[in-house]
Amino acid sequence: MHELVHVTIEVDVISIDVPETEHGLSMRDPVTGRVVIAVAATPHPMRQRSSIAHEVGHVVAGDLDRDIRLAPGERSPEEIRADAFARHLLLPLDAVHHRFASASVVLTDLSDLVQEFEVSPYIAAIQLRTAGLIDGETCTAWSARSAANLATTFGWGSQYRALAADSSVPRAPQSLMARAVEGYRRGVLGIGELASWYGQSPTELANELGTAQPVDGDDEWDDDAPLFLDAEREEPAP
């Protein structure tokens, strides 16, 4: 999901260690114009994906361009719209209809949707109800299930644990890291700091990247070179 957002809308996604109650937010740098989405590093991979998709909903709707104060937990129209965007992005109704030709949907089918599309049972149940394949009572019951429970019950627990391990690890923004690596290669950024960002040992990272080449007097890289580029001009911001 991090890579998809980075490639399709040129927005970096960062995963950070925050309290369990925090899910995600989107921010724009007023100087460079760069937009970054920050989400919680969490052992709940489906939650992390829905948090990213929710924040993408805010970005593409232009919520960052308007003077809107979105309080955490508030069910404002913007939050409701972003939730709907996330559901349809992660599990389109066309995909649900294509998979199920009739209304004979059982719990195994819910598990299959959660596994294949990596969505929460809550999102999958809502989409099944919206598609007219289950009733409200079934939706409520299935929404209360956890992805971990379905994975263990229906035999894909190992896959779920691998997803959980990946979503638990903090992740730096891709554009920032690419720029930081270039800074190291130019001799501007130390290997120790870069290794800290990557979560690797300095020796291991230095072996992978090779020897830094210090900048000369005519190089655009110096001690003040910004790590983020200007979003419009694709060159260092002043």
PDB file of N, CA and C in Angstrom, residues 3 18 48 53 64 75 87 92 104 107 134 142 145 155 176-177 188 192-193 196 198 205 211 219 232 236:
ATOM      1  N   GLU A   3       3.792   1.584  -1.356  1.00  0.00           N
ATOM      2  CA  GLU A   3       4.342   1.760  -2.694  1.00  0.00           C
ATOM      3  C   GLU A   3       3.277   2.225  -3.685  1.00  0.00           C
ATOM      4  N   VAL A  18       3.486   5.043  17.446  1.00  0.00           N
ATOM      5  CA  VAL A  18       2.613   5.968  18.173  1.00  0.00           C
ATOM      6  C   VAL A  18       1.690   5.150  19.063  1.00  0.00           C
ATOM      7  N   GLN A  48      -3.908  -0.844   9.217  1.00  0.00           N
ATOM      8  CA  GLN A  48      -2.943   0.091   8.641  1.00  0.00           C
ATOM      9  C   GLN A  48      -3.291   0.406   7.189  1.00  0.00           C
ATOM     10  N   ALA A  53      -5.561   4.254   3.167  1.00  0.00           N
ATOM     11  CA  ALA A  53      -6.594   4.543   2.166  1.00  0.00           C
ATOM     12  C   ALA A  53      -7.489   5.694   2.612  1.00  0.00           C
ATOM     13  N   LEU A  64      -6.827  18.927   2.284  1.00  0.00           N
ATOM     14  CA  LEU A  64      -5.650  19.650   2.753  1.00  0.00           C
ATOM     15  C   LEU A  64      -5.573  21.049   2.167  1.00  0.00           C
ATOM     16  N   ARG A  75     -17.112  12.528  13.534  1.00  0.00           N
ATOM     17  CA  ARG A  75     -17.735  11.978  12.327  1.00  0.00           C
ATOM     18  C   ARG A  75     -18.243  13.104  11.445  1.00  0.00           C
ATOM     19  N   ARG A  87     -13.112   2.202   1.742  1.00  0.00           N
ATOM     20  CA  ARG A  87     -13.800   0.924   1.505  1.00  0.00           C
ATOM     21  C   ARG A  87     -13.818   0.570   0.021  1.00  0.00           C
ATOM     22  N   PRO A  92     -13.545  -2.872  -4.072  1.00  0.00           N
ATOM     23  CA  PRO A  92     -14.583  -2.318  -4.948  1.00  0.00           C
ATOM     24  C   PRO A  92     -15.804  -3.232  -5.017  1.00  0.00           C
ATOM     25  N   SER A 104     -25.751 -16.556  -1.675  1.00  0.00           N
ATOM     26  CA  SER A 104     -25.372 -17.652  -0.772  1.00  0.00           C
ATOM     27  C   SER A 104     -23.934 -17.455  -0.286  1.00  0.00           C
ATOM     28  N   LEU A 107     -19.466 -17.643   5.952  1.00  0.00           N
ATOM     29  CA  LEU A 107     -18.330 -17.060   6.666  1.00  0.00           C
ATOM     30  C   LEU A 107     -17.007 -17.329   5.963  1.00  0.00           C
ATOM     31  N   ILE A 134     -25.621  -9.914   1.975  1.00  0.00           N
ATOM     32  CA  ILE A 134     -25.927 -10.324   3.343  1.00  0.00           C
ATOM     33  C   ILE A 134     -26.863  -9.291   3.956  1.00  0.00           C
ATOM     34  N   TRP A 142     -20.611 -10.357  11.517  1.00  0.00           N
ATOM     35  CA  TRP A 142     -19.325 -10.551  10.842  1.00  0.00           C
ATOM     36  C   TRP A 142     -18.379  -9.383  11.084  1.00  0.00           C
ATOM     37  N   ARG A 145     -15.938  -9.784  13.967  1.00  0.00           N
ATOM     38  CA  ARG A 145     -14.825 -10.724  13.841  1.00  0.00           C
ATOM     39  C   ARG A 145     -13.519  -9.961  13.631  1.00  0.00           C
ATOM     40  N   GLY A 155      -7.134 -21.203   8.140  1.00  0.00           N
ATOM     41  CA  GLY A 155      -5.888 -21.785   7.670  1.00  0.00           C
ATOM     42  C   GLY A 155      -4.860 -20.878   7.051  1.00  0.00           C
ATOM     43  N   LEU A 176      12.065  10.519   0.713  1.00  0.00           N
ATOM     44  CA  LEU A 176      13.028  11.034   1.680  1.00  0.00           C
ATOM     45  C   LEU A 176      14.251  10.135   1.751  1.00  0.00           C
ATOM     46  N   MET A 177      14.029   8.820   1.777  1.00  0.00           N
ATOM     47  CA  MET A 177      15.154   7.904   1.885  1.00  0.00           C
ATOM     48  C   MET A 177      16.013   7.918   0.622  1.00  0.00           C
ATOM     49  N   VAL A 188      27.332  14.331   2.214  1.00  0.00           N
ATOM     50  CA  VAL A 188      26.644  15.342   3.030  1.00  0.00           C
ATOM     51  C   VAL A 188      26.057  14.729   4.290  1.00  0.00           C
ATOM     52  N   GLY A 192      26.001   6.859   9.809  1.00  0.00           N
ATOM     53  CA  GLY A 192      25.342   6.528  11.068  1.00  0.00           C
ATOM     54  C   GLY A 192      23.902   6.996  11.106  1.00  0.00           C
ATOM     55  N   GLU A 193      23.672   8.236  10.662  1.00  0.00           N
ATOM     56  CA  GLU A 193      22.314   8.770  10.649  1.00  0.00           C
ATOM     57  C   GLU A 193      21.453   8.037   9.628  1.00  0.00           C
ATOM     58  N   SER A 196      20.455   4.693  10.936  1.00  0.00           N
ATOM     59  CA  SER A 196      19.410   4.805  11.958  1.00  0.00           C
ATOM     60  C   SER A 196      18.040   4.902  11.310  1.00  0.00           C
ATOM     61  N   TYR A 198      17.205   3.731   8.365  1.00  0.00           N
ATOM     62  CA  TYR A 198      16.904   2.471   7.694  1.00  0.00           C
ATOM     63  C   TYR A 198      16.724   1.311   8.686  1.00  0.00           C
ATOM     64  N   LEU A 205      25.061  -1.252   5.962  1.00  0.00           N
ATOM     65  CA  LEU A 205      24.557  -0.294   4.988  1.00  0.00           C
ATOM     66  C   LEU A 205      25.688   0.263   4.129  1.00  0.00           C
ATOM     67  N   THR A 211      31.333   3.536  -0.950  1.00  0.00           N
ATOM     68  CA  THR A 211      31.995   4.675  -0.328  1.00  0.00           C
ATOM     69  C   THR A 211      31.364   5.992  -0.757  1.00  0.00           C
ATOM     70  N   ASP A 219      29.147  21.578  -6.713  1.00  0.00           N
ATOM     71  CA  ASP A 219      28.034  20.640  -6.551  1.00  0.00           C
ATOM     72  C   ASP A 219      26.879  21.318  -5.825  1.00  0.00           C
ATOM     73  N   GLU A 232       6.478  20.976  -7.128  1.00  0.00           N
ATOM     74  CA  GLU A 232       6.132  21.466  -8.456  1.00  0.00           C
ATOM     75  C   GLU A 232       7.335  21.457  -9.391  1.00  0.00           C
ATOM     76  N   PRO A 236      15.512  21.285  -5.478  1.00  0.00           N
ATOM     77  CA  PRO A 236      15.544  21.642  -4.073  1.00  0.00           C
ATOM     78  C   PRO A 236      14.779  22.932  -3.793  1.00  0.00           C
TER      79      PRO A 236
END
